[in-house]
Amino acid sequence: MTAFAGAEREIGKWTFSWEVRSVNHRYLDIALRLPDSFRFLEGDVRNRIGQGVKRGRLDITLSQKKAQATENGLELDTELLGKLLEATAEIEALASRSLGNFSAIELLRWPGVLRESDTDRGQLAPILLELLGEAMDKIVTVRANEGAQLAELIETRCLKMREHIANVRKRMPEVALGLRQKIHARLSEITARPDQDRLEQEMVYLTQKMDIAEEIDRLEAHITETLKTLRQKEPSGRRLDFLSQEMNREANTLGSKSADTETTRAAVELKVLIEQIREQIQNIE
């Protein structure tokens, strides 16, 4: 599942914007890009994201730019400038000679001496978190809509699986009869008058070995639980992932126990449908 959302607001002479990009991921993985002056928000930002999203990789960026051409809004970092002058005087004292007069332009070129005046970051914090909330609400809505569509696709495949299972269950008596006939034919090749007790022993052994009733029942139960989970409101991606693994295990066992081509074909179709379900589940929170 891929989703994108953003939120923008003009605050004073600045425009702040959040961009949120979401892709499917097994766990919650958050990548943040914040301006250096707003790094202190990282903990609050992660907490806010975790309130609405439990799974997926989210790339989140906060951008800051001038809203419009206004006064330059420049100010001196007098504390840094004072330290530079003190350092210059100290160097001259150690060298026992003057280093010459620094021009104002040279001092202004020092990184950080001249900076753009800024709104108090503490006052901006709740506003920016509120703006992030708007972007997250949008992303949650987009993901919910896509999730509903995926749920329909998964449900369709579950119902198709039920059709295959019903056909396999319906043919079980016929398969058992065919198996009995094959055993009788093989014993007849060995002896003209097959031992009835021997025939029954072989039947019991092979019937137990190739009995697929339990696999069919468990597949049905997993499908029912999957459909039930799809209708729940809370995040269910991990549970659906687990159920799909269990269904795949039962389908594999069904295929290995198959005593006829039709059952084998049904097992293959079931595995194809389960794999399609597993692919879709990776996109569900």
PDB file of C-alpha atoms in Angstrom:
ATOM      1  CA  MET A   1       0.000   0.000   0.000  1.00  0.00           C
ATOM      2  CA  THR A   2       1.412   3.382  -1.009  1.00  0.00           C
ATOM      3  CA  ALA A   3      -0.061   6.639   0.224  1.00  0.00           C
ATOM      4  CA  PHE A   4       0.938  10.287   0.249  1.00  0.00           C
ATOM      5  CA  ALA A   5      -0.449  13.261   2.136  1.00  0.00           C
ATOM      6  CA  GLY A   6       0.641  16.711   3.205  1.00  0.00           C
ATOM      7  CA  ALA A   7      -0.403  19.727   5.219  1.00  0.00           C
ATOM      8  CA  GLU A   8       0.815  23.326   4.945  1.00  0.00           C
ATOM      9  CA  ARG A   9       0.324  26.446   7.004  1.00  0.00           C
ATOM     10  CA  GLU A  10       1.679  29.986   6.977  1.00  0.00           C
ATOM     11  CA  ILE A  11       2.922  31.083  10.395  1.00  0.00           C
ATOM     12  CA  GLY A  12       4.202  34.633  10.529  1.00  0.00           C
ATOM     13  CA  LYS A  13       6.646  35.136   7.686  1.00  0.00           C
ATOM     14  CA  TRP A  14       7.248  31.392   7.364  1.00  0.00           C
ATOM     15  CA  THR A  15       5.419  28.612   5.569  1.00  0.00           C
ATOM     16  CA  PHE A  16       5.695  25.208   7.225  1.00  0.00           C
ATOM     17  CA  SER A  17       4.687  22.030   5.435  1.00  0.00           C
ATOM     18  CA  TRP A  18       4.600  18.360   6.385  1.00  0.00           C
ATOM     19  CA  GLU A  19       4.918  15.643   3.747  1.00  0.00           C
ATOM     20  CA  VAL A  20       4.044  12.058   4.689  1.00  0.00           C
ATOM     21  CA  ARG A  21       4.756   9.146   2.370  1.00  0.00           C
ATOM     22  CA  SER A  22       3.722   5.629   3.381  1.00  0.00           C
ATOM     23  CA  VAL A  23       4.636   2.264   1.857  1.00  0.00           C
ATOM     24  CA  ASN A  24       3.921  -1.246   3.071  1.00  0.00           C
ATOM     25  CA  HIS A  25       6.247  -2.742   5.676  1.00  0.00           C
ATOM     26  CA  ARG A  26       5.909  -5.608   8.115  1.00  0.00           C
ATOM     27  CA  TYR A  27       6.532  -3.339  11.109  1.00  0.00           C
ATOM     28  CA  LEU A  28       6.316   0.386  11.857  1.00  0.00           C
ATOM     29  CA  ASP A  29       9.422   2.095  10.480  1.00  0.00           C
ATOM     30  CA  ILE A  30       9.603   5.897  10.677  1.00  0.00           C
ATOM     31  CA  ALA A  31      12.162   8.006   8.812  1.00  0.00           C
ATOM     32  CA  LEU A  32      12.111  11.673   9.899  1.00  0.00           C
ATOM     33  CA  ARG A  33      13.616  14.702   8.209  1.00  0.00           C
ATOM     34  CA  LEU A  34      13.413  17.794  10.404  1.00  0.00           C
ATOM     35  CA  PRO A  35      15.208  21.149  10.132  1.00  0.00           C
ATOM     36  CA  ASP A  36      18.047  21.335  12.655  1.00  0.00           C
ATOM     37  CA  SER A  37      16.225  23.995  14.654  1.00  0.00           C
ATOM     38  CA  PHE A  38      13.268  21.620  15.145  1.00  0.00           C
ATOM     39  CA  ARG A  39      15.106  18.412  16.053  1.00  0.00           C
ATOM     40  CA  PHE A  40      13.714  18.758  19.562  1.00  0.00           C
ATOM     41  CA  LEU A  41      10.297  17.786  18.147  1.00  0.00           C
ATOM     42  CA  GLU A  42      11.374  14.273  17.134  1.00  0.00           C
ATOM     43  CA  GLY A  43      10.025  12.474  20.215  1.00  0.00           C
ATOM     44  CA  ASP A  44       6.636  14.207  20.037  1.00  0.00           C
ATOM     45  CA  VAL A  45       6.436  13.583  16.292  1.00  0.00           C
ATOM     46  CA  ARG A  46       7.065   9.846  16.694  1.00  0.00           C
ATOM     47  CA  ASN A  47       4.449   9.624  19.443  1.00  0.00           C
ATOM     48  CA  ARG A  48       1.886  11.401  17.271  1.00  0.00           C
ATOM     49  CA  ILE A  49       2.557   9.080  14.333  1.00  0.00           C
ATOM     50  CA  GLY A  50       2.238   5.984  16.518  1.00  0.00           C
ATOM     51  CA  GLN A  51      -1.247   7.072  17.587  1.00  0.00           C
ATOM     52  CA  GLY A  52      -2.622   6.643  14.081  1.00  0.00           C
ATOM     53  CA  VAL A  53      -0.388   4.101  12.333  1.00  0.00           C
ATOM     54  CA  LYS A  54       0.827   0.724  13.601  1.00  0.00           C
ATOM     55  CA  ARG A  55       2.456  -0.750  10.509  1.00  0.00           C
ATOM     56  CA  GLY A  56       4.306   0.462   7.422  1.00  0.00           C
ATOM     57  CA  ARG A  57       7.316   2.550   6.480  1.00  0.00           C
ATOM     58  CA  LEU A  58       6.675   6.274   6.756  1.00  0.00           C
ATOM     59  CA  ASP A  59       8.950   8.960   5.320  1.00  0.00           C
ATOM     60  CA  ILE A  60       8.051  12.243   7.003  1.00  0.00           C
ATOM     61  CA  THR A  61       9.538  15.613   6.133  1.00  0.00           C
ATOM     62  CA  LEU A  62       9.041  19.040   7.705  1.00  0.00           C
ATOM     63  CA  SER A  63       9.914  21.922   5.384  1.00  0.00           C
ATOM     64  CA  GLN A  64      10.295  25.585   6.262  1.00  0.00           C
ATOM     65  CA  LYS A  65      10.473  28.442   3.769  1.00  0.00           C
ATOM     66  CA  LYS A  66       9.837  32.156   3.558  1.00  0.00           C
ATOM     67  CA  ALA A  67       6.153  32.817   3.055  1.00  0.00           C
ATOM     68  CA  GLN A  68       6.699  36.034   1.135  1.00  0.00           C
ATOM     69  CA  ALA A  69       9.229  38.748   0.444  1.00  0.00           C
ATOM     70  CA  THR A  70       9.230  40.874   3.597  1.00  0.00           C
ATOM     71  CA  GLU A  71      11.820  42.768   5.555  1.00  0.00           C
ATOM     72  CA  ASN A  72      15.076  40.870   5.670  1.00  0.00           C
ATOM     73  CA  GLY A  73      14.455  39.932   9.307  1.00  0.00           C
ATOM     74  CA  LEU A  74      18.208  39.524   9.932  1.00  0.00           C
ATOM     75  CA  GLU A  75      19.696  39.703  13.383  1.00  0.00           C
ATOM     76  CA  LEU A  76      23.148  39.375  14.914  1.00  0.00           C
ATOM     77  CA  ASP A  77      24.096  36.591  17.234  1.00  0.00           C
ATOM     78  CA  THR A  78      25.732  38.973  19.673  1.00  0.00           C
ATOM     79  CA  GLU A  79      26.835  36.163  21.948  1.00  0.00           C
ATOM     80  CA  LEU A  80      28.740  34.438  19.147  1.00  0.00           C
ATOM     81  CA  LEU A  81      30.151  37.751  17.924  1.00  0.00           C
ATOM     82  CA  GLY A  82      31.427  38.551  21.420  1.00  0.00           C
ATOM     83  CA  LYS A  83      33.140  35.167  21.658  1.00  0.00           C
ATOM     84  CA  LEU A  84      34.830  35.748  18.292  1.00  0.00           C
ATOM     85  CA  LEU A  85      36.190  39.101  19.439  1.00  0.00           C
ATOM     86  CA  GLU A  86      37.392  37.588  22.721  1.00  0.00           C
ATOM     87  CA  ALA A  87      39.115  34.778  20.843  1.00  0.00           C
ATOM     88  CA  THR A  88      40.800  37.298  18.550  1.00  0.00           C
ATOM     89  CA  ALA A  89      42.100  39.281  21.518  1.00  0.00           C
ATOM     90  CA  GLU A  90      43.383  36.109  23.181  1.00  0.00           C
ATOM     91  CA  ILE A  91      45.238  35.047  20.032  1.00  0.00           C
ATOM     92  CA  GLU A  92      46.832  38.499  19.746  1.00  0.00           C
ATOM     93  CA  ALA A  93      47.933  38.298  23.382  1.00  0.00           C
ATOM     94  CA  LEU A  94      49.517  34.889  22.853  1.00  0.00           C
ATOM     95  CA  ALA A  95      51.225  36.032  19.671  1.00  0.00           C
ATOM     96  CA  SER A  96      52.326  39.325  21.278  1.00  0.00           C
ATOM     97  CA  ARG A  97      51.325  41.161  18.158  1.00  0.00           C
ATOM     98  CA  SER A  98      48.264  42.587  16.496  1.00  0.00           C
ATOM     99  CA  LEU A  99      46.528  40.561  13.835  1.00  0.00           C
ATOM    100  CA  GLY A 100      45.196  43.685  12.218  1.00  0.00           C
ATOM    101  CA  ASN A 101      41.707  45.079  12.315  1.00  0.00           C
ATOM    102  CA  PHE A 102      38.881  42.829  11.150  1.00  0.00           C
ATOM    103  CA  SER A 103      36.278  44.516   9.011  1.00  0.00           C
ATOM    104  CA  ALA A 104      32.592  44.142   9.855  1.00  0.00           C
ATOM    105  CA  ILE A 105      32.099  42.234   6.592  1.00  0.00           C
ATOM    106  CA  GLU A 106      34.692  39.663   7.592  1.00  0.00           C
ATOM    107  CA  LEU A 107      33.002  39.140  10.938  1.00  0.00           C
ATOM    108  CA  LEU A 108      29.589  38.823   9.319  1.00  0.00           C
ATOM    109  CA  ARG A 109      30.921  36.066   7.078  1.00  0.00           C
ATOM    110  CA  TRP A 110      31.546  33.866  10.081  1.00  0.00           C
ATOM    111  CA  PRO A 111      28.932  31.080  10.095  1.00  0.00           C
ATOM    112  CA  GLY A 112      26.082  31.841  12.456  1.00  0.00           C
ATOM    113  CA  VAL A 113      26.967  35.470  13.244  1.00  0.00           C
ATOM    114  CA  LEU A 114      24.248  36.769  10.937  1.00  0.00           C
ATOM    115  CA  ARG A 115      21.004  34.829  11.050  1.00  0.00           C
ATOM    116  CA  GLU A 116      17.366  35.241  10.230  1.00  0.00           C
ATOM    117  CA  SER A 117      15.249  36.262  13.162  1.00  0.00           C
ATOM    118  CA  ASP A 118      13.042  33.401  14.250  1.00  0.00           C
ATOM    119  CA  THR A 119       9.706  32.939  15.932  1.00  0.00           C
ATOM    120  CA  ASP A 120      10.045  31.301  19.329  1.00  0.00           C
ATOM    121  CA  ARG A 121      10.366  27.576  18.619  1.00  0.00           C
ATOM    122  CA  GLY A 122       8.569  26.679  21.822  1.00  0.00           C
ATOM    123  CA  GLN A 123       5.494  28.568  20.629  1.00  0.00           C
ATOM    124  CA  LEU A 124       5.689  26.911  17.210  1.00  0.00           C
ATOM    125  CA  ALA A 125       5.885  23.359  18.571  1.00  0.00           C
ATOM    126  CA  PRO A 126       2.161  22.801  19.336  1.00  0.00           C
ATOM    127  CA  ILE A 127       1.172  24.433  16.046  1.00  0.00           C
ATOM    128  CA  LEU A 128       3.508  22.188  14.058  1.00  0.00           C
ATOM    129  CA  LEU A 129       2.274  19.086  15.870  1.00  0.00           C
ATOM    130  CA  GLU A 130      -1.303  20.091  15.109  1.00  0.00           C
ATOM    131  CA  LEU A 131      -0.336  20.519  11.462  1.00  0.00           C
ATOM    132  CA  LEU A 132       1.289  17.086  11.501  1.00  0.00           C
ATOM    133  CA  GLY A 133      -1.979  15.714  12.881  1.00  0.00           C
ATOM    134  CA  GLU A 134      -3.803  17.054   9.817  1.00  0.00           C
ATOM    135  CA  ALA A 135      -1.361  15.284   7.491  1.00  0.00           C
ATOM    136  CA  MET A 136      -1.599  12.043   9.485  1.00  0.00           C
ATOM    137  CA  ASP A 137      -5.412  12.139   9.429  1.00  0.00           C
ATOM    138  CA  LYS A 138      -5.234  12.347   5.635  1.00  0.00           C
ATOM    139  CA  ILE A 139      -2.791   9.451   5.358  1.00  0.00           C
ATOM    140  CA  VAL A 140      -4.904   7.297   7.679  1.00  0.00           C
ATOM    141  CA  THR A 141      -7.982   7.999   5.535  1.00  0.00           C
ATOM    142  CA  VAL A 142      -6.142   7.075   2.337  1.00  0.00           C
ATOM    143  CA  ARG A 143      -4.811   3.871   3.894  1.00  0.00           C
ATOM    144  CA  ALA A 144      -8.257   2.969   5.233  1.00  0.00           C
ATOM    145  CA  ASN A 145      -9.833   3.372   1.783  1.00  0.00           C
ATOM    146  CA  GLU A 146      -7.142   1.254   0.143  1.00  0.00           C
ATOM    147  CA  GLY A 147      -7.425  -1.287   2.952  1.00  0.00           C
ATOM    148  CA  ALA A 148     -11.154  -1.664   2.312  1.00  0.00           C
ATOM    149  CA  GLN A 149     -10.477  -2.380  -1.362  1.00  0.00           C
ATOM    150  CA  LEU A 150      -7.810  -4.935  -0.475  1.00  0.00           C
ATOM    151  CA  ALA A 151     -10.180  -6.601   1.993  1.00  0.00           C
ATOM    152  CA  GLU A 152     -12.689  -7.117  -0.828  1.00  0.00           C
ATOM    153  CA  LEU A 153     -10.013  -8.743  -2.995  1.00  0.00           C
ATOM    154  CA  ILE A 154      -8.947 -11.047  -0.166  1.00  0.00           C
ATOM    155  CA  GLU A 155     -12.554 -11.963   0.611  1.00  0.00           C
ATOM    156  CA  THR A 156     -13.140 -12.879  -3.042  1.00  0.00           C
ATOM    157  CA  ARG A 157     -10.161 -15.227  -2.976  1.00  0.00           C
ATOM    158  CA  CYS A 158     -11.285 -16.774   0.310  1.00  0.00           C
ATOM    159  CA  LEU A 159     -14.679 -17.558  -1.201  1.00  0.00           C
ATOM    160  CA  LYS A 160     -12.972 -19.087  -4.229  1.00  0.00           C
ATOM    161  CA  MET A 161     -10.917 -21.256  -1.866  1.00  0.00           C
ATOM    162  CA  ARG A 162     -14.115 -22.439  -0.233  1.00  0.00           C
ATOM    163  CA  GLU A 163     -15.389 -23.588  -3.623  1.00  0.00           C
ATOM    164  CA  HIS A 164     -12.280 -25.703  -4.204  1.00  0.00           C
ATOM    165  CA  ILE A 165     -12.489 -27.137  -0.679  1.00  0.00           C
ATOM    166  CA  ALA A 166     -16.165 -28.024  -1.132  1.00  0.00           C
ATOM    167  CA  ASN A 167     -15.343 -29.874  -4.354  1.00  0.00           C
ATOM    168  CA  VAL A 168     -12.523 -31.788  -2.668  1.00  0.00           C
ATOM    169  CA  ARG A 169     -14.747 -32.708   0.284  1.00  0.00           C
ATOM    170  CA  LYS A 170     -17.530 -33.835  -2.059  1.00  0.00           C
ATOM    171  CA  ARG A 171     -15.161 -36.157  -3.918  1.00  0.00           C
ATOM    172  CA  MET A 172     -13.622 -37.762  -0.806  1.00  0.00           C
ATOM    173  CA  PRO A 173     -15.917 -40.890  -0.853  1.00  0.00           C
ATOM    174  CA  GLU A 174     -15.263 -41.340  -4.570  1.00  0.00           C
ATOM    175  CA  VAL A 175     -11.502 -41.022  -4.034  1.00  0.00           C
ATOM    176  CA  ALA A 176     -11.625 -43.567  -1.182  1.00  0.00           C
ATOM    177  CA  LEU A 177     -13.523 -46.016  -3.401  1.00  0.00           C
ATOM    178  CA  GLY A 178     -11.030 -45.549  -6.212  1.00  0.00           C
ATOM    179  CA  LEU A 179      -8.184 -46.130  -3.774  1.00  0.00           C
ATOM    180  CA  ARG A 180      -9.794 -49.374  -2.606  1.00  0.00           C
ATOM    181  CA  GLN A 181     -10.168 -50.544  -6.193  1.00  0.00           C
ATOM    182  CA  LYS A 182      -6.510 -49.789  -6.931  1.00  0.00           C
ATOM    183  CA  ILE A 183      -5.370 -51.760  -3.896  1.00  0.00           C
ATOM    184  CA  HIS A 184      -7.581 -54.699  -4.877  1.00  0.00           C
ATOM    185  CA  ALA A 185      -6.216 -54.619  -8.417  1.00  0.00           C
ATOM    186  CA  ARG A 186      -2.615 -54.603  -7.199  1.00  0.00           C
ATOM    187  CA  LEU A 187      -3.213 -57.494  -4.824  1.00  0.00           C
ATOM    188  CA  SER A 188      -4.920 -59.375  -7.656  1.00  0.00           C
ATOM    189  CA  GLU A 189      -1.753 -59.044  -9.693  1.00  0.00           C
ATOM    190  CA  ILE A 190       0.109 -60.819  -6.906  1.00  0.00           C
ATOM    191  CA  THR A 191      -2.440 -63.551  -6.181  1.00  0.00           C
ATOM    192  CA  ALA A 192      -5.570 -64.796  -7.880  1.00  0.00           C
ATOM    193  CA  ARG A 193      -7.569 -64.652  -4.646  1.00  0.00           C
ATOM    194  CA  PRO A 194      -6.599 -61.583  -2.591  1.00  0.00           C
ATOM    195  CA  ASP A 195      -6.711 -62.068   1.152  1.00  0.00           C
ATOM    196  CA  GLN A 196      -9.646 -60.030   2.440  1.00  0.00           C
ATOM    197  CA  ASP A 197      -7.890 -59.319   5.735  1.00  0.00           C
ATOM    198  CA  ARG A 198      -4.810 -58.146   3.881  1.00  0.00           C
ATOM    199  CA  LEU A 199      -6.996 -55.925   1.739  1.00  0.00           C
ATOM    200  CA  GLU A 200      -8.604 -54.368   4.783  1.00  0.00           C
ATOM    201  CA  GLN A 201      -5.227 -53.788   6.448  1.00  0.00           C
ATOM    202  CA  GLU A 202      -3.890 -52.048   3.362  1.00  0.00           C
ATOM    203  CA  MET A 203      -7.029 -49.959   3.140  1.00  0.00           C
ATOM    204  CA  VAL A 204      -6.800 -48.847   6.766  1.00  0.00           C
ATOM    205  CA  TYR A 205      -3.120 -47.979   6.401  1.00  0.00           C
ATOM    206  CA  LEU A 206      -3.480 -45.998   3.180  1.00  0.00           C
ATOM    207  CA  THR A 207      -6.709 -44.342   4.281  1.00  0.00           C
ATOM    208  CA  GLN A 208      -5.019 -43.043   7.417  1.00  0.00           C
ATOM    209  CA  LYS A 209      -1.961 -41.970   5.471  1.00  0.00           C
ATOM    210  CA  MET A 210      -3.966 -40.133   2.829  1.00  0.00           C
ATOM    211  CA  ASP A 211      -6.832 -38.859   4.961  1.00  0.00           C
ATOM    212  CA  ILE A 212      -7.280 -35.162   4.181  1.00  0.00           C
ATOM    213  CA  ALA A 213     -10.347 -34.479   6.316  1.00  0.00           C
ATOM    214  CA  GLU A 214      -8.344 -32.697   9.031  1.00  0.00           C
ATOM    215  CA  GLU A 215      -6.535 -30.494   6.506  1.00  0.00           C
ATOM    216  CA  ILE A 216      -9.853 -29.601   4.891  1.00  0.00           C
ATOM    217  CA  ASP A 217     -11.408 -28.766   8.259  1.00  0.00           C
ATOM    218  CA  ARG A 218      -8.453 -26.610   9.311  1.00  0.00           C
ATOM    219  CA  LEU A 219      -8.445 -24.774   5.990  1.00  0.00           C
ATOM    220  CA  GLU A 220     -12.135 -24.015   6.430  1.00  0.00           C
ATOM    221  CA  ALA A 221     -11.490 -22.757   9.963  1.00  0.00           C
ATOM    222  CA  HIS A 222      -8.628 -20.501   8.825  1.00  0.00           C
ATOM    223  CA  ILE A 223     -10.741 -19.066   6.007  1.00  0.00           C
ATOM    224  CA  THR A 224     -13.584 -18.330   8.427  1.00  0.00           C
ATOM    225  CA  GLU A 225     -11.162 -16.632  10.832  1.00  0.00           C
ATOM    226  CA  THR A 226      -9.625 -14.612   7.989  1.00  0.00           C
ATOM    227  CA  LEU A 227     -13.024 -13.314   6.885  1.00  0.00           C
ATOM    228  CA  LYS A 228     -13.877 -12.479  10.496  1.00  0.00           C
ATOM    229  CA  THR A 229     -10.575 -10.631  10.975  1.00  0.00           C
ATOM    230  CA  LEU A 230     -11.092  -8.605   7.794  1.00  0.00           C
ATOM    231  CA  ARG A 231     -14.274  -7.141   9.290  1.00  0.00           C
ATOM    232  CA  GLN A 232     -12.591  -5.970  12.494  1.00  0.00           C
ATOM    233  CA  LYS A 233     -11.882  -2.279  12.955  1.00  0.00           C
ATOM    234  CA  GLU A 234      -8.508  -2.533  14.701  1.00  0.00           C
ATOM    235  CA  PRO A 235      -5.191  -3.208  12.883  1.00  0.00           C
ATOM    236  CA  SER A 236      -5.119  -6.850  11.787  1.00  0.00           C
ATOM    237  CA  GLY A 237      -2.276  -7.173   9.293  1.00  0.00           C
ATOM    238  CA  ARG A 238      -0.066  -9.359  11.479  1.00  0.00           C
ATOM    239  CA  ARG A 239      -2.902 -11.722  12.367  1.00  0.00           C
ATOM    240  CA  LEU A 240      -3.875 -12.047   8.710  1.00  0.00           C
ATOM    241  CA  ASP A 241      -0.252 -12.755   7.860  1.00  0.00           C
ATOM    242  CA  PHE A 242      -0.192 -15.567  10.430  1.00  0.00           C
ATOM    243  CA  LEU A 243      -3.459 -17.039   9.126  1.00  0.00           C
ATOM    244  CA  SER A 244      -2.180 -17.019   5.544  1.00  0.00           C
ATOM    245  CA  GLN A 245       0.918 -18.948   6.647  1.00  0.00           C
ATOM    246  CA  GLU A 246      -1.276 -21.540   8.353  1.00  0.00           C
ATOM    247  CA  MET A 247      -3.471 -21.877   5.260  1.00  0.00           C
ATOM    248  CA  ASN A 248      -0.398 -22.369   3.102  1.00  0.00           C
ATOM    249  CA  ARG A 249       0.849 -25.105   5.433  1.00  0.00           C
ATOM    250  CA  GLU A 250      -2.465 -26.984   5.201  1.00  0.00           C
ATOM    251  CA  ALA A 251      -2.578 -26.628   1.409  1.00  0.00           C
ATOM    252  CA  ASN A 252       0.936 -28.093   1.160  1.00  0.00           C
ATOM    253  CA  THR A 253      -0.071 -31.062   3.317  1.00  0.00           C
ATOM    254  CA  LEU A 254      -3.224 -31.526   1.250  1.00  0.00           C
ATOM    255  CA  GLY A 255      -1.141 -31.693  -1.910  1.00  0.00           C
ATOM    256  CA  SER A 256       1.327 -34.186  -0.439  1.00  0.00           C
ATOM    257  CA  LYS A 257      -1.515 -36.489   0.709  1.00  0.00           C
ATOM    258  CA  SER A 258      -3.445 -36.270  -2.540  1.00  0.00           C
ATOM    259  CA  ALA A 259      -4.524 -39.634  -3.927  1.00  0.00           C
ATOM    260  CA  ASP A 260      -5.860 -38.389  -7.271  1.00  0.00           C
ATOM    261  CA  THR A 261      -5.162 -35.734  -9.877  1.00  0.00           C
ATOM    262  CA  GLU A 262      -8.271 -33.663  -9.113  1.00  0.00           C
ATOM    263  CA  THR A 263      -7.272 -33.219  -5.473  1.00  0.00           C
ATOM    264  CA  THR A 264      -3.724 -32.357  -6.547  1.00  0.00           C
ATOM    265  CA  ARG A 265      -5.078 -29.772  -8.972  1.00  0.00           C
ATOM    266  CA  ALA A 266      -7.271 -28.292  -6.237  1.00  0.00           C
ATOM    267  CA  ALA A 267      -4.271 -28.093  -3.877  1.00  0.00           C
ATOM    268  CA  VAL A 268      -2.308 -26.176  -6.514  1.00  0.00           C
ATOM    269  CA  GLU A 269      -5.196 -23.751  -7.056  1.00  0.00           C
ATOM    270  CA  LEU A 270      -5.477 -23.239  -3.297  1.00  0.00           C
ATOM    271  CA  LYS A 271      -1.762 -22.421  -3.037  1.00  0.00           C
ATOM    272  CA  VAL A 272      -2.053 -19.898  -5.873  1.00  0.00           C
ATOM    273  CA  LEU A 273      -4.979 -18.171  -4.151  1.00  0.00           C
ATOM    274  CA  ILE A 274      -3.197 -18.200  -0.787  1.00  0.00           C
ATOM    275  CA  GLU A 275      -0.086 -16.636  -2.329  1.00  0.00           C
ATOM    276  CA  GLN A 276      -2.242 -13.880  -3.824  1.00  0.00           C
ATOM    277  CA  ILE A 277      -3.795 -13.321  -0.402  1.00  0.00           C
ATOM    278  CA  ARG A 278      -0.366 -13.140   1.245  1.00  0.00           C
ATOM    279  CA  GLU A 279       0.768 -10.504  -1.245  1.00  0.00           C
ATOM    280  CA  GLN A 280      -2.275  -8.348  -0.479  1.00  0.00           C
ATOM    281  CA  ILE A 281      -1.929  -8.813   3.282  1.00  0.00           C
ATOM    282  CA  GLN A 282       1.512  -7.183   3.179  1.00  0.00           C
ATOM    283  CA  ASN A 283      -0.322  -3.961   2.293  1.00  0.00           C
ATOM    284  CA  ILE A 284      -2.781  -4.142   5.181  1.00  0.00           C
ATOM    285  CA  GLU A 285      -2.165  -2.583   8.556  1.00  0.00           C
TER     286      GLU A 285
END
